[in-house]
């Protein structure tokens, strides 16, 4: 897992794929409309979406991926994301290769809050439970990048 600010993205230049993804994210207009998508070929892709953050007690499942690392960037609003080591959770759905996801239950190891200007990278060993509120339900606009790692 990586947590940092977009203005520090130059620190990741030794990983060409991650660097390209972070540069593409930084190049997006912060007022990008939900539904905006960017295809980065073999590196991966990113899209802008919107949702209303949920009560943390309603979020019970962690998600994990194998082919892609997730890069989360909030454009407006704030989002709480719980994170846990995948090997410390109990699998509750089999892995779906077509959608590159399966779900798990357990306790978080760490909780982060993403606000505009910050990003988090969740690798296949980092199960994450996104979408929960910080101070009550609120609209969130965010980018999710899918960085090919497998």
Short mmCIF file of C-alpha atoms in Angstrom, two decimals:
data_model
loop_
_atom_site.label_atom_id
_atom_site.label_comp_id
_atom_site.label_asym_id
_atom_site.label_seq_id
_atom_site.Cartn_x
_atom_site.Cartn_y
_atom_site.Cartn_z
CA UNK A 1 0.00 0.00 0.00
CA UNK A 2 1.10 3.53 -0.77
CA UNK A 3 -0.47 6.68 0.64
CA UNK A 4 0.86 10.02 -0.58
CA UNK A 5 -0.06 13.33 -2.15
CA UNK A 6 -0.24 13.83 -5.91
CA UNK A 7 2.32 16.62 -5.73
CA UNK A 8 4.82 13.97 -4.54
CA UNK A 9 4.16 11.62 -7.49
CA UNK A 10 7.68 12.22 -8.84
CA UNK A 11 8.95 9.91 -6.05
CA UNK A 12 7.45 6.93 -7.94
CA UNK A 13 9.25 7.51 -11.26
CA UNK A 14 11.28 4.28 -10.84
CA UNK A 15 8.05 2.35 -11.49
CA UNK A 16 7.19 3.42 -15.07
CA UNK A 17 3.64 2.03 -15.03
CA UNK A 18 2.74 3.61 -11.69
CA UNK A 19 4.37 6.87 -12.76
CA UNK A 20 2.36 6.92 -16.01
CA UNK A 21 -0.87 6.26 -14.12
CA UNK A 22 -0.17 9.00 -11.56
CA UNK A 23 0.68 11.49 -14.32
CA UNK A 24 -2.57 10.65 -16.13
CA UNK A 25 -4.51 11.17 -12.90
CA UNK A 26 -2.77 14.48 -12.20
CA UNK A 27 -3.54 15.65 -15.77
CA UNK A 28 -7.29 15.19 -15.29
CA UNK A 29 -9.26 18.33 -14.60
CA UNK A 30 -10.36 18.29 -10.93
CA UNK A 31 -13.85 19.15 -12.23
CA UNK A 32 -13.94 16.03 -14.44
CA UNK A 33 -17.42 14.67 -14.89
CA UNK A 34 -18.37 11.25 -13.52
CA UNK A 35 -18.12 8.78 -16.39
CA UNK A 36 -14.85 10.26 -17.66
CA UNK A 37 -12.53 7.38 -18.56
CA UNK A 38 -8.93 7.14 -19.75
CA UNK A 39 -7.44 4.02 -21.34
CA UNK A 40 -3.70 3.66 -20.74
CA UNK A 41 -3.24 0.53 -22.83
CA UNK A 42 -1.13 -2.16 -21.18
CA UNK A 43 -0.67 0.00 -18.08
CA UNK A 44 -4.37 -0.03 -17.19
CA UNK A 45 -7.22 2.44 -17.13
CA UNK A 46 -8.92 4.97 -14.91
CA UNK A 47 -12.40 6.36 -14.49
CA UNK A 48 -14.18 9.10 -12.58
CA UNK A 49 -17.20 8.14 -10.51
CA UNK A 50 -19.47 9.53 -7.84
CA UNK A 51 -21.24 8.06 -4.82
CA UNK A 52 -22.65 9.02 -1.45
CA UNK A 53 -20.45 7.79 1.39
CA UNK A 54 -22.00 5.15 3.65
CA UNK A 55 -22.13 4.46 7.34
CA UNK A 56 -19.04 2.39 8.24
CA UNK A 57 -21.25 -0.11 10.05
CA UNK A 58 -23.01 -0.89 6.73
CA UNK A 59 -19.74 -1.82 5.01
CA UNK A 60 -18.84 -5.36 6.03
CA UNK A 61 -16.81 -6.70 3.09
CA UNK A 62 -13.31 -5.98 1.94
CA UNK A 63 -12.46 -6.28 -1.75
CA UNK A 64 -9.26 -7.60 -3.29
CA UNK A 65 -7.91 -7.88 -6.83
CA UNK A 66 -5.23 -9.98 -8.55
CA UNK A 67 -4.65 -8.49 -12.02
CA UNK A 68 -4.79 -4.84 -10.99
CA UNK A 69 -3.72 -2.59 -8.16
CA UNK A 70 -6.35 0.01 -7.31
CA UNK A 71 -5.39 3.67 -7.17
CA UNK A 72 -7.99 5.81 -5.37
CA UNK A 73 -7.99 9.61 -5.64
CA UNK A 74 -10.76 11.81 -4.22
CA UNK A 75 -11.56 14.88 -6.34
CA UNK A 76 -14.19 16.31 -4.01
CA UNK A 77 -15.51 15.27 -0.63
CA UNK A 78 -13.75 12.84 1.69
CA UNK A 79 -13.72 9.07 2.02
CA UNK A 80 -12.71 6.68 4.75
CA UNK A 81 -11.11 3.43 3.58
CA UNK A 82 -10.37 0.46 5.84
CA UNK A 83 -7.37 -1.67 4.86
CA UNK A 84 -6.23 -5.12 5.96
CA UNK A 85 -3.66 -7.67 4.86
CA UNK A 86 -5.50 -10.09 2.61
CA UNK A 87 -4.04 -13.13 4.38
CA UNK A 88 -5.63 -11.98 7.68
CA UNK A 89 -9.20 -12.02 6.32
CA UNK A 90 -11.77 -14.71 5.60
CA UNK A 91 -12.80 -15.12 1.96
CA UNK A 92 -16.59 -14.88 1.49
CA UNK A 93 -16.84 -15.06 -2.31
CA UNK A 94 -14.74 -16.98 -4.80
CA UNK A 95 -12.45 -14.96 -7.02
CA UNK A 96 -14.18 -13.75 -10.21
CA UNK A 97 -11.52 -13.61 -12.93
CA UNK A 98 -13.68 -11.61 -15.35
CA UNK A 99 -14.22 -8.74 -12.93
CA UNK A 100 -10.92 -9.28 -11.04
CA UNK A 101 -12.49 -9.20 -7.59
CA UNK A 102 -13.44 -11.23 -4.58
CA UNK A 103 -14.73 -10.26 -1.16
CA UNK A 104 -13.55 -10.91 2.39
CA UNK A 105 -14.60 -10.28 5.96
CA UNK A 106 -12.57 -9.42 9.03
CA UNK A 107 -11.16 -6.53 10.97
CA UNK A 108 -9.25 -3.61 9.47
CA UNK A 109 -5.59 -3.16 10.25
CA UNK A 110 -5.56 0.54 9.41
CA UNK A 111 -8.09 3.18 8.41
CA UNK A 112 -7.20 6.07 6.13
CA UNK A 113 -9.07 9.19 5.10
CA UNK A 114 -8.66 10.39 1.53
CA UNK A 115 -9.27 14.04 0.74
CA UNK A 116 -8.55 15.94 -2.47
CA UNK A 117 -4.86 15.92 -3.34
CA UNK A 118 -4.14 12.53 -1.76
CA UNK A 119 -3.96 9.09 -3.36
CA UNK A 120 -3.76 5.52 -2.13
CA UNK A 121 -2.50 2.47 -4.01
CA UNK A 122 -3.85 -0.93 -2.96
CA UNK A 123 -1.87 -3.88 -4.30
CA UNK A 124 -3.27 -7.43 -4.53
CA UNK A 125 -2.19 -8.21 -0.95
CA UNK A 126 -4.01 -5.09 0.35
CA UNK A 127 -7.70 -5.78 0.87
CA UNK A 128 -9.64 -2.55 1.09
CA UNK A 129 -13.11 -1.46 2.12
CA UNK A 130 -13.80 1.90 0.44
CA UNK A 131 -16.77 4.23 0.39
CA UNK A 132 -17.47 5.01 4.03
CA UNK A 133 -18.15 8.39 5.50
CA UNK A 134 -15.88 10.60 7.51
CA UNK A 135 -18.48 12.88 9.17
CA UNK A 136 -21.79 11.53 7.90
CA UNK A 137 -23.11 10.77 4.42
CA UNK A 138 -21.79 13.10 1.74
CA UNK A 139 -21.28 13.13 -2.02
CA UNK A 140 -17.82 12.03 -3.16
CA UNK A 141 -16.29 12.35 -6.62
CA UNK A 142 -13.25 10.16 -7.12
CA UNK A 143 -10.94 8.56 -9.62
CA UNK A 144 -10.26 4.85 -9.48
CA UNK A 145 -7.28 3.72 -11.48
CA UNK A 146 -6.69 0.09 -12.35
CA UNK A 147 -2.93 -0.47 -12.66
CA UNK A 148 -2.03 -3.80 -14.28
CA UNK A 149 0.24 -5.81 -11.98
CA UNK A 150 -0.55 -9.40 -12.91
#
